[in-house]
Coordinates of C-alpha atoms in Angstrom, one line a residue:
X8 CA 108.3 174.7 149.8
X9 CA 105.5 174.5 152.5
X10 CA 103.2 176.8 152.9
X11 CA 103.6 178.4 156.2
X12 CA 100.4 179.0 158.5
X13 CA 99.1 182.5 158.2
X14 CA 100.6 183.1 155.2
X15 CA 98.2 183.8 152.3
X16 CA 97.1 180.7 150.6
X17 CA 95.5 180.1 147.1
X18 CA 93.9 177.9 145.1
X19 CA 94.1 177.3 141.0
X20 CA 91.5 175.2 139.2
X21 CA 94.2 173.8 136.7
X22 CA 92.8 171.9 133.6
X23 CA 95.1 168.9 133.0
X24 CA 94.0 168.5 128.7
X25 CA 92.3 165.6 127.5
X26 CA 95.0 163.2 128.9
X27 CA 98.5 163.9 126.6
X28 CA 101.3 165.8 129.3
X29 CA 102.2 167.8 125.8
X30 CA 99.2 168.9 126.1
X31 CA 99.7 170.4 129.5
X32 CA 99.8 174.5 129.3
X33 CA 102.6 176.6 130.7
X34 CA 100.7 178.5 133.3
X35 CA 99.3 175.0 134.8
X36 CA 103.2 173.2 134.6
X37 CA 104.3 176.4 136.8
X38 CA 101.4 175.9 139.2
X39 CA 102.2 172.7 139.7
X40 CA 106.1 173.2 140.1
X41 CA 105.0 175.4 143.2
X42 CA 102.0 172.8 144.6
X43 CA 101.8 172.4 148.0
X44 CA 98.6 169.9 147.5
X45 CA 97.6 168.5 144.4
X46 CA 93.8 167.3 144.4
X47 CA 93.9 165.4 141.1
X48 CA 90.6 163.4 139.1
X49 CA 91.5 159.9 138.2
X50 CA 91.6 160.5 134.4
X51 CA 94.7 163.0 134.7
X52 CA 97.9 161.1 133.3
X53 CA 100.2 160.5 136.2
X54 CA 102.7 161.7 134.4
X55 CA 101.7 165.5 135.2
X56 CA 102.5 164.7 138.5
X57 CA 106.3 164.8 137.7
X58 CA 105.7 168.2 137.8
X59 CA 105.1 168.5 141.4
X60 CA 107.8 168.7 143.9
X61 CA 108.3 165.5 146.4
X62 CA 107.5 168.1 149.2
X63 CA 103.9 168.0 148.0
X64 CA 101.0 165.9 149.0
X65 CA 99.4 164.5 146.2
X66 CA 95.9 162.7 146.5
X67 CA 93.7 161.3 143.4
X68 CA 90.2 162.7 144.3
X69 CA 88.4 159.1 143.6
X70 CA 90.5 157.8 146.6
X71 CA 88.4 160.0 148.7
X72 CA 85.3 158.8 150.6
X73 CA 82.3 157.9 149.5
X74 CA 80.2 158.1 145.8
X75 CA 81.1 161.0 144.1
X76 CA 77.9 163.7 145.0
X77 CA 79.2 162.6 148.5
X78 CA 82.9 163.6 147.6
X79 CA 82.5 166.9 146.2
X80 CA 82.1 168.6 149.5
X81 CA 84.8 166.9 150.7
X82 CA 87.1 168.0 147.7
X83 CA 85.8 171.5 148.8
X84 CA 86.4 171.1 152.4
X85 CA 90.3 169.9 151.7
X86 CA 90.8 173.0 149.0
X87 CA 90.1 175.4 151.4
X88 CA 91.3 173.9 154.7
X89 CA 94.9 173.8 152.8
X90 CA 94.4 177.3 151.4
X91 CA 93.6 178.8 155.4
X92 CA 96.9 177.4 156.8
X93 CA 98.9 179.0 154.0
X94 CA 99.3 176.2 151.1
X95 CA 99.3 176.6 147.1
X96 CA 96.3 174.2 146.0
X97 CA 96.1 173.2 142.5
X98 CA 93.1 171.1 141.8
X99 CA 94.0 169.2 138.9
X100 CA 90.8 168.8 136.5
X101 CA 90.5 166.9 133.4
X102 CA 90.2 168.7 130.0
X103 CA 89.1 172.3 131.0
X104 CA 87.8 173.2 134.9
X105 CA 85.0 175.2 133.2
X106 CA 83.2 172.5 130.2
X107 CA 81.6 170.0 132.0
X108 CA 84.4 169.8 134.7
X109 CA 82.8 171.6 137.6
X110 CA 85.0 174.3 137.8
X111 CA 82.0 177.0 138.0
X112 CA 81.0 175.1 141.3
X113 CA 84.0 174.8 142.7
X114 CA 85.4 178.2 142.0
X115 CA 81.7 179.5 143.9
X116 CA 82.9 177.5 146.8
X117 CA 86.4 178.7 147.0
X118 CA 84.7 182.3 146.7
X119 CA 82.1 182.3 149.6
X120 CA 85.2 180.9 151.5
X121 CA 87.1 184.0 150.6
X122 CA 89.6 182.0 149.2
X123 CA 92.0 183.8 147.0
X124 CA 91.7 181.7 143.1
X125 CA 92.7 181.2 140.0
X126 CA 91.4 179.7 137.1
X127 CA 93.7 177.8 134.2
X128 CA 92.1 176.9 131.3
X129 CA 92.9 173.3 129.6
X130 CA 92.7 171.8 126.4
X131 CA 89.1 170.7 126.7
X132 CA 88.6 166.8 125.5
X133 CA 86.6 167.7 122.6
X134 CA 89.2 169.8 120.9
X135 CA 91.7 167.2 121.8
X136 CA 89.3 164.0 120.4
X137 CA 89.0 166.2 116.7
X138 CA 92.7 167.1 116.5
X139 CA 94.0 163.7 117.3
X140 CA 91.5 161.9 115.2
X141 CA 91.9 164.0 112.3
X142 CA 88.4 165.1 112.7
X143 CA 88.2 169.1 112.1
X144 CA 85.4 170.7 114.6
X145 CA 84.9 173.1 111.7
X146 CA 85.8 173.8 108.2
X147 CA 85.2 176.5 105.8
X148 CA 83.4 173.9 103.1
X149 CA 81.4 172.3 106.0
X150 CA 80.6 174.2 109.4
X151 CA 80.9 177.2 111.2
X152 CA 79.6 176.2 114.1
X153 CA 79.9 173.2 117.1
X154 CA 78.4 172.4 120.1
X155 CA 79.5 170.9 123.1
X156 CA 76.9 168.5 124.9
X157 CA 76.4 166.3 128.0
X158 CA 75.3 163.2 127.4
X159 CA 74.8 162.6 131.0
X160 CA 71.5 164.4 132.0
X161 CA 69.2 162.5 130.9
X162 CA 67.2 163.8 128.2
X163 CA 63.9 162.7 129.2
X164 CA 63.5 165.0 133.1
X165 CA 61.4 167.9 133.1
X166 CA 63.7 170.2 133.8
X167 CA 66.5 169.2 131.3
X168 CA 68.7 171.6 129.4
X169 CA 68.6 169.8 126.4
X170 CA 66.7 170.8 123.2
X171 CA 67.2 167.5 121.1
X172 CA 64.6 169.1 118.7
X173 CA 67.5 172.2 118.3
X174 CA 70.3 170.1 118.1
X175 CA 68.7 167.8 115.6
X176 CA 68.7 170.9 113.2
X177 CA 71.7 172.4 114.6
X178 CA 73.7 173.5 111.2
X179 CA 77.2 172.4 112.6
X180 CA 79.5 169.8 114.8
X181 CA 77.7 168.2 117.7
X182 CA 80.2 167.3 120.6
X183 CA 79.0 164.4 122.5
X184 CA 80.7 164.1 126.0
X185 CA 80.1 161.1 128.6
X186 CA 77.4 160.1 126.2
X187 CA 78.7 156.2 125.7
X188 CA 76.2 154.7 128.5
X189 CA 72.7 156.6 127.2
X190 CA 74.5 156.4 123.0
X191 CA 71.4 154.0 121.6
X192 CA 69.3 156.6 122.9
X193 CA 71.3 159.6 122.4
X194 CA 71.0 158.8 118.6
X195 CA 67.3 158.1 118.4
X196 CA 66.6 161.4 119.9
X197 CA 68.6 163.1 117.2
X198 CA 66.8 160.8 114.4
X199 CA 63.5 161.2 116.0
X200 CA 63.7 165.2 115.7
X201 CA 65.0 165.0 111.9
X202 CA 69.0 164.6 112.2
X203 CA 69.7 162.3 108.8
X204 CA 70.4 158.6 109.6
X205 CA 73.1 159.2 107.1
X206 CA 75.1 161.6 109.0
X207 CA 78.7 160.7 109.8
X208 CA 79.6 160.3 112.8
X209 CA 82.5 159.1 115.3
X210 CA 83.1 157.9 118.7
X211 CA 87.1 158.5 120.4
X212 CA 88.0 156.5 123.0
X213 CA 90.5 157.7 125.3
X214 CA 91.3 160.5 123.5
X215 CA 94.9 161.9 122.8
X216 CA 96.3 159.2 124.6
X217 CA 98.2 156.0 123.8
X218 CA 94.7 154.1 124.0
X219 CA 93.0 155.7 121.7
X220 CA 90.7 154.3 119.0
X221 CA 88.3 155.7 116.9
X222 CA 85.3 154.6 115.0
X223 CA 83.3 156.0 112.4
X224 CA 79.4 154.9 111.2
X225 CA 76.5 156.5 109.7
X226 CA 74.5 158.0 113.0
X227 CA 72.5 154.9 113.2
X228 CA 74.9 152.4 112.7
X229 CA 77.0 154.2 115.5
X230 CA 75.6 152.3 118.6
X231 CA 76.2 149.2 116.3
X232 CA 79.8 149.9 115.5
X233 CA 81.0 150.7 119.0
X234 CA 79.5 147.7 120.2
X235 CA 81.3 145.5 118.0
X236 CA 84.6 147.8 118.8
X237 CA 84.3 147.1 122.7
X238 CA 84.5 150.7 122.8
X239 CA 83.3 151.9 126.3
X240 CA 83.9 155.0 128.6
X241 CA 85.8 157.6 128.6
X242 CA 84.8 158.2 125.1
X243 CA 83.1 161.4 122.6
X244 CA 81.2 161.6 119.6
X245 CA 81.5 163.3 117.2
X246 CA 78.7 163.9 114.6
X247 CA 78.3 165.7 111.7
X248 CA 79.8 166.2 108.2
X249 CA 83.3 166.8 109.2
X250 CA 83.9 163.4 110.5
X251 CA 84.3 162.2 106.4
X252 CA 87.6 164.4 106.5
X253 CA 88.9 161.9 109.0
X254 CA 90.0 159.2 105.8
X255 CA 92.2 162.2 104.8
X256 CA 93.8 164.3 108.1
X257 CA 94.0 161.1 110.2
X258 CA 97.6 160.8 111.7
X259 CA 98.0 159.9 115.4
X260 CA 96.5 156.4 115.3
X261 CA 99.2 155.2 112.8
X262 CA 101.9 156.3 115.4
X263 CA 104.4 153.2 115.9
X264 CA 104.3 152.9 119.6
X265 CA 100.4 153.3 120.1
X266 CA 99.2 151.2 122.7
X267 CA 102.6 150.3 124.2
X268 CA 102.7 151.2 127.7
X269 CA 106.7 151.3 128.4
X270 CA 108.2 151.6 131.8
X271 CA 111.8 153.6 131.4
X272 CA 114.4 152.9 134.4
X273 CA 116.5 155.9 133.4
X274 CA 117.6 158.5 136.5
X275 CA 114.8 160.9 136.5
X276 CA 117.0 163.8 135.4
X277 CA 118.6 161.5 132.2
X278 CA 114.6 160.7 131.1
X279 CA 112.9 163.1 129.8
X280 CA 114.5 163.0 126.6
X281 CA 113.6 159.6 126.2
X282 CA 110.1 160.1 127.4
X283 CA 109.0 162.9 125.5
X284 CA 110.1 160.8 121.9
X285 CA 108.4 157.9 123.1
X286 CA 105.6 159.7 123.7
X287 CA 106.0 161.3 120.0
X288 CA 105.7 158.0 119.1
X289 CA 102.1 157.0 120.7
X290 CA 103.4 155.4 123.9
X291 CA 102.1 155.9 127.0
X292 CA 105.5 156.6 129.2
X293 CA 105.6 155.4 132.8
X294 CA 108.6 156.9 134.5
X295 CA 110.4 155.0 138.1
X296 CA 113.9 155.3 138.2
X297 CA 115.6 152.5 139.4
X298 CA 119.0 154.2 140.3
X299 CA 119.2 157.7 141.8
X300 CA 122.8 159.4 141.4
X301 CA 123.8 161.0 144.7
X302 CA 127.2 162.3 145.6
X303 CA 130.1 159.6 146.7
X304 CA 130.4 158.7 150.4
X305 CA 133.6 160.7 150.7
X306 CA 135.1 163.2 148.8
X307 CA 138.3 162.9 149.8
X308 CA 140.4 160.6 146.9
X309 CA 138.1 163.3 144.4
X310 CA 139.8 166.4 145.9
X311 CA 143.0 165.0 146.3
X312 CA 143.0 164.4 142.3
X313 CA 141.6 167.5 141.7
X314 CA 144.0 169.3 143.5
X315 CA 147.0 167.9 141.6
X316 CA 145.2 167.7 138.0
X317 CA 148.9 168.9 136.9
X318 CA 150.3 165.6 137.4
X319 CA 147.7 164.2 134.7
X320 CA 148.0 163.8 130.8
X321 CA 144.3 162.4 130.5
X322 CA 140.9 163.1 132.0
X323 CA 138.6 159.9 131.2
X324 CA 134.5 160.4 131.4
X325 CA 132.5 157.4 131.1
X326 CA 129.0 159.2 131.8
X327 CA 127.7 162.5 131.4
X328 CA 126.9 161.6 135.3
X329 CA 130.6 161.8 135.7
X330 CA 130.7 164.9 133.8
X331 CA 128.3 167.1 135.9
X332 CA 129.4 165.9 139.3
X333 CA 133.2 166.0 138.0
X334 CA 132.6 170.3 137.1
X335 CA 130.2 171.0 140.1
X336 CA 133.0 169.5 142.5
X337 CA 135.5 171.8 141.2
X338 CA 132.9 174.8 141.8
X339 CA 132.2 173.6 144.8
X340 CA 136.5 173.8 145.9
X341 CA 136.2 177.5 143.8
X342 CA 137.5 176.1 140.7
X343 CA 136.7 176.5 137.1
X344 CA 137.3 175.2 133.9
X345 CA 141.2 176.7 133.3
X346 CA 142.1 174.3 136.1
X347 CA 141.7 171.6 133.8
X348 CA 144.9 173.3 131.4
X349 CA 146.1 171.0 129.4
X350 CA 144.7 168.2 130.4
X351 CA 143.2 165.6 127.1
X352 CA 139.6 164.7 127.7
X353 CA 138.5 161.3 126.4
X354 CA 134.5 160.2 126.6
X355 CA 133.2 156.7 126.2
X356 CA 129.7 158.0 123.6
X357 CA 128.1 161.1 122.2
X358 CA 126.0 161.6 125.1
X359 CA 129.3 162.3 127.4
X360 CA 130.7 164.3 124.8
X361 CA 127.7 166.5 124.5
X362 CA 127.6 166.9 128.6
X363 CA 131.2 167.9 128.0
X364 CA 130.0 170.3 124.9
X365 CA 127.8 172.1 127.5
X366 CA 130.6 173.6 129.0
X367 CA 132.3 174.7 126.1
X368 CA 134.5 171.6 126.6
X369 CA 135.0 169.8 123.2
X370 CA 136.3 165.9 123.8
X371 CA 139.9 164.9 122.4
X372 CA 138.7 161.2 121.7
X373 CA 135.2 159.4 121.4
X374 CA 135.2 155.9 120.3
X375 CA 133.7 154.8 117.5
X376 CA 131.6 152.2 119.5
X377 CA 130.5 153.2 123.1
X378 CA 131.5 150.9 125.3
X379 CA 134.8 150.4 127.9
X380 CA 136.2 147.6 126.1
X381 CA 135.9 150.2 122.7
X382 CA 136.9 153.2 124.6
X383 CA 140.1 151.3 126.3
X384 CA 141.0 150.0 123.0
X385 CA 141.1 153.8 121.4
X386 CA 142.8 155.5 124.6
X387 CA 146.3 152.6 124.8
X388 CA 148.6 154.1 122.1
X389 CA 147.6 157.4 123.0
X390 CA 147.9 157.1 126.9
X391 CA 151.5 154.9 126.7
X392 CA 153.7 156.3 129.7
X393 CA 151.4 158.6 130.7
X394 CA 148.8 159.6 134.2
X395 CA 145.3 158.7 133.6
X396 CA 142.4 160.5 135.8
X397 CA 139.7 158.3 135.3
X398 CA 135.9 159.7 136.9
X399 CA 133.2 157.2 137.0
X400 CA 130.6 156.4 139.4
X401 CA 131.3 154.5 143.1
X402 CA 130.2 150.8 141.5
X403 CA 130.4 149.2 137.5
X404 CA 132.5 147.0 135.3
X405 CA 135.9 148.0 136.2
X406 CA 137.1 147.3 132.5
X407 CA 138.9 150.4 131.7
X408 CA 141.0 150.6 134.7
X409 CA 142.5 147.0 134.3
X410 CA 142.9 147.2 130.5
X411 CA 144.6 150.6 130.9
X412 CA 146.7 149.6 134.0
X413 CA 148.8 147.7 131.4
X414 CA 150.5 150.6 129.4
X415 CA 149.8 153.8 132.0
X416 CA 149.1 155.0 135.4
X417 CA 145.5 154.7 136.3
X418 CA 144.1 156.3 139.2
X419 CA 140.4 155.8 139.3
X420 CA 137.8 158.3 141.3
X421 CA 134.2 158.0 142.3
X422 CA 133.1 160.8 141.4
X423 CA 129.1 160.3 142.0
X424 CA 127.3 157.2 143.4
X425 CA 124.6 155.1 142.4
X426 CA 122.3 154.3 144.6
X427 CA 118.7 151.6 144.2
X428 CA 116.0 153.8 143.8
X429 CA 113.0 151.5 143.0
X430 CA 110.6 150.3 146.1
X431 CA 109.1 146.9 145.7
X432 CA 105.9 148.9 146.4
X433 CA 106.0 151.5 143.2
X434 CA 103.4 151.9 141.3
X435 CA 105.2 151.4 138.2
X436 CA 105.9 147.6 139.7
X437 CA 102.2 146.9 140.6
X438 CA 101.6 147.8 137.0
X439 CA 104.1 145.2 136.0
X440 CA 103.2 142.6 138.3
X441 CA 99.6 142.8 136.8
X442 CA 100.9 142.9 133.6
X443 CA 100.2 146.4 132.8
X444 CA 103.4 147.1 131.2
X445 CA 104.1 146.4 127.6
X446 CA 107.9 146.9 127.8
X447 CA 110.8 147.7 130.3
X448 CA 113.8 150.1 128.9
X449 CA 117.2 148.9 130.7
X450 CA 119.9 151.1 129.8
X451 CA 122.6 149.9 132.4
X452 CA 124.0 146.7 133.7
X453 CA 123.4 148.9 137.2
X454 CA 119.7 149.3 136.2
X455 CA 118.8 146.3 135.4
X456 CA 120.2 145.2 138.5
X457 CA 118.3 147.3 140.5
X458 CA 115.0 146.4 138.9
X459 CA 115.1 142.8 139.4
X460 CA 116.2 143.4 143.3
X461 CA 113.2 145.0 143.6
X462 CA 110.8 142.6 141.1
X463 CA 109.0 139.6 142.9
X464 CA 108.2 136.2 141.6
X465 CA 105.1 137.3 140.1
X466 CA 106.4 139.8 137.9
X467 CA 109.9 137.7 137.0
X468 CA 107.7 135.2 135.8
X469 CA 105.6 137.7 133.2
X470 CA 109.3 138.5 132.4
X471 CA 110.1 135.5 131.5
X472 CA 106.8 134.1 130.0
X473 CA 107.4 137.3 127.5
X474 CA 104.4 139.5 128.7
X475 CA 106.8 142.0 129.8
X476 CA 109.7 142.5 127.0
X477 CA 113.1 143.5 128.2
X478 CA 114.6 146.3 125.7
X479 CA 118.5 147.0 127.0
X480 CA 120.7 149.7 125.6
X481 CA 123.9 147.4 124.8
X482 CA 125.1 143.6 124.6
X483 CA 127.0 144.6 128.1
X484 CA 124.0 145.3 129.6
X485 CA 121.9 142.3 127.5
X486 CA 125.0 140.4 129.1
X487 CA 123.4 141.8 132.7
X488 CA 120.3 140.8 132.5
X489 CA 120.5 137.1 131.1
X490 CA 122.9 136.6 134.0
X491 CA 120.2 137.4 136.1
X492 CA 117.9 134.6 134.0
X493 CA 115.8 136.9 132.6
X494 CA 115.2 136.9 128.6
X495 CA 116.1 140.2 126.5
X496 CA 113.5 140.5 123.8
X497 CA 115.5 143.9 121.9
X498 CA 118.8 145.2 122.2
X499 CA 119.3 148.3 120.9
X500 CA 121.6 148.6 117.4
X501 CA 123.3 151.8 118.9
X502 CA 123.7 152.0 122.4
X503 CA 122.2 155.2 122.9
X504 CA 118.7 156.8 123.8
X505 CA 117.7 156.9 120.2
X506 CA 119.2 153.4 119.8
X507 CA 116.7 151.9 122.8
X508 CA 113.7 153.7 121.0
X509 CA 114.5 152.0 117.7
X510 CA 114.6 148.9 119.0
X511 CA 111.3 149.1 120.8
X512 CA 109.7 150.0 117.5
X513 CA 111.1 147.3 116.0
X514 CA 110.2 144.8 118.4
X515 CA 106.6 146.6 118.0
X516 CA 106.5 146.1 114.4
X517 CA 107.3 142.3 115.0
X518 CA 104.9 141.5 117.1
X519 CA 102.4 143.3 115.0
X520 CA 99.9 140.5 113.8
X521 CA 99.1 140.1 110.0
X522 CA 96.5 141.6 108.4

């Protein structure tokens, strides 16, 4: 909600993490839930802003004007501006506001403004770079102690904070941040003073995220190696006897998915499930629904049926959609469950059936295959004779209804509608258009519909070339989407969540090259 003018505004210096949303702390996900502006650095995953409601304005700090000395008194001027007319601020920071973020600055600001502010700590990018590389910042058998360094002062002005002499001999971990541009001479300094030649070392490259690679050298092969890796910013080193541990901890480069950025078409309320394995997996996860559920156009066949559910022998869910909007109807007349009596419940998968579960409702029949065709099959010697209530949403394949209609009474409600969500001018599609996308999850014929209404030549044409891979949750929907001339490069085994997640790591380990 708004903040309202005169009313007391505040602002949190939120650190985003090194760039994984798992990494995102609790405190900073409930700032964000309750953002009125989010002022956010161009290295914090998108994906945090999921977080935010729709309400909020939302603007990536790099957009502002100017270089960026020039912007920071701008960022300062919009942070407390918003906080005077009554808004909740969260400047979103990468890593941690207060290591090398300019939190400290920003927080003085804010305080000779008399701005009421708060301070979240994040996952700074150095813990993040050793965990995820399987580099330990200490260990009992090797250090006790790290330091954290900039490798942007420059070492050689007069009135730099930098003792390389000290941190030559420095009996620990050296943290090297935003050191890639000055590295060559970063690691003569260090050799110059006395640091061993020998001394293992790493650089990470885009840490904790689905980009990252790491290399390890000797200190002065380092330079050398990254070099010949293409490794550039946003990267640390690492340096010092701990990196040799890395051959044996090592774990999230060998992740399946690592790499792939996949675009998921799901509802945004049916995602995150999805989203959160594939992230498990390496992936970097961009979200834009393509289809948004809203409620039908008129409710007025739903509550006739729902007033006589009596005359019914079957109620028939082919969505957990259907499910939800089916049971918050019936609140909404000042129902509840015992109206539904005696009534058989048949769902078409196990995603229904657990929707159903939710409300302590257990499903008489779910087909061993999850389809209509599957479900209708199961459901006509047990429906013979008999009034079927069958909930669905306002458009889809009207399969159940005709193969039913045979042997029992059908009546057939919307009970929800579906509705094109997905503007031609989405990010998510301007990614895809310049072939920024790895793979596109379809897991309707509905969907995939609603995608392609909104694709343009440009980005049909990576489709079909086989830039983009389509991945689709079921030969119906495969059936979709090569009616619409587009190629399906997976199709998942089982047509579920898991099923579509599967099949994108096998299509990953296919296209993997040989060794």
């Amino acid at each position: 909600m708004a903040g309202v003018s005169g009313s007391s505004g505040s602002v949190a210096l939120v650190g985003a993490g090194p760039g994984h949303p798992g990494l995102l702390t609790l405190r900073a996900a409930q700032l964000l839930a309750q953002a009125d502006l989010v002022l956010y650095d161009r290295l914090v995953p998108v994906r945090l802003l999921d977080h935010v409601p729709a309400s909020a304005r939302r603007i990536c700090v790099d957009a502002l004007h100017g270089t960026q000395p020039e912007r920071w008194s701008e960022i300062y001027q919009l942070m407390i501006e918003a906080a005077q007319q009554g808004q909740r601020v969260v400047r979103l920071k990468g890593g941690d506001p207060f290591v090398f973020g300019r939190g400290g600055e920003e927080a003085e600001a804010l305080r000779r403004a008399g701005i009421p502010y708060e301070i979240v700590p994040g996952v700074t990018a150095a813990l993040g770079a050793g965990a995820f590389a399987g580099i330990p910042l200490t260990h009992r058998q090797h250090v006790s102690a790290v330091a954290f360094i900039t490798g942007h002062e420059k070492p050689d002005k007069t009135d730099s904070f930098l003792d390389w002499a000290e941190l030559a001999r420095f009996p620990g971990t050296l943290v090297v941040y935003m050191g890639m541009a000055r590295l060559p001479h970063i690691v003569e300094m260090l050799i110059a003073k006395g640091k061993s030649p020998q001394t293992p070392a790493a650089a990470v490259h885009w840490a904790t995220t689905s980009r990252q690679r790491t290399v390890t050298a000797p200190l002065a092969e380092l330079p050398a190696a990254v070099q010949q890796a293409g490794l550039k910013a946003p990267s640390l080193i690492i340096i010092g006897s701990v990196v040799r541990l890395r051959t044996e901890l090592a774990w999230f480069e060998a992740r399946p998915l690592l790499g792939k950025r996949i675009l998921v078409t799901r509802p945004r309320h049916q995602a995150g499930e999805m989203m959160a394995r594939l992230e498990e997996l390496g992936a970097e996860v961009v979200l834009s629904p393509a289809v948004e559920i809203r409620e039908p156009a008129d409710w007025a066949p739903v509550d006739r049926a729902l007033s006589n559910l009596s005359a019914y022998q079957w109620l028939v869910f082919t969505s957990a959609n259907g499910v939800e909007a089916l049971i918050r109807r019936l609140r909404q007349l000042g129902h509840d469950l015992r109206i539904l009596g005696p009534l058989r419940l048949a769902v078409i998968g196990p995603a229904t059936a657990d929707a159903l579960r939710r409300y302590h409702l257990e499903p008489d029949l779910v087909p061993p295959f999850y389809d209509s065709e599957r479900l209708a099959a199961a459901l006509k010697e047990r429906v013979a004779g008999q009034r079927v209530l069958l909930a669905r949403a306002d458009r889809g394949r009207d399969v159940l209804r005709e193969q039913l209609a045979g042997v029992a009474e059908v009546e057939q409600i919307a009970v929800y509608a579906q509705v094109d969500a997905i503007s031609p001018n989405a990010e998510a599609l301007a990614m895809l258009r310049h072939g920024e996308i790895d793979s596109v999850t379809l897991t309707s014929s509905n969907i995939a519909r609603a995608l392609v209404r909104a694709l343009d030549e440009g980005a049909l044409q990576l489709i079909r070339s086989g830039a983009v891979k389509l991945v689709s949750i079921s030969p119906i929907t495969s059936a979709a989407i090569r009616e619409l001339g587009l190629p399906v490069a997976a199709e998942a085994r089982e047509p579920t969540a898991e099923g579509v997640v599967q099949a994108l790591i096998a299509l990953a380990n296919a296209n993997e090259p040989e060794a």
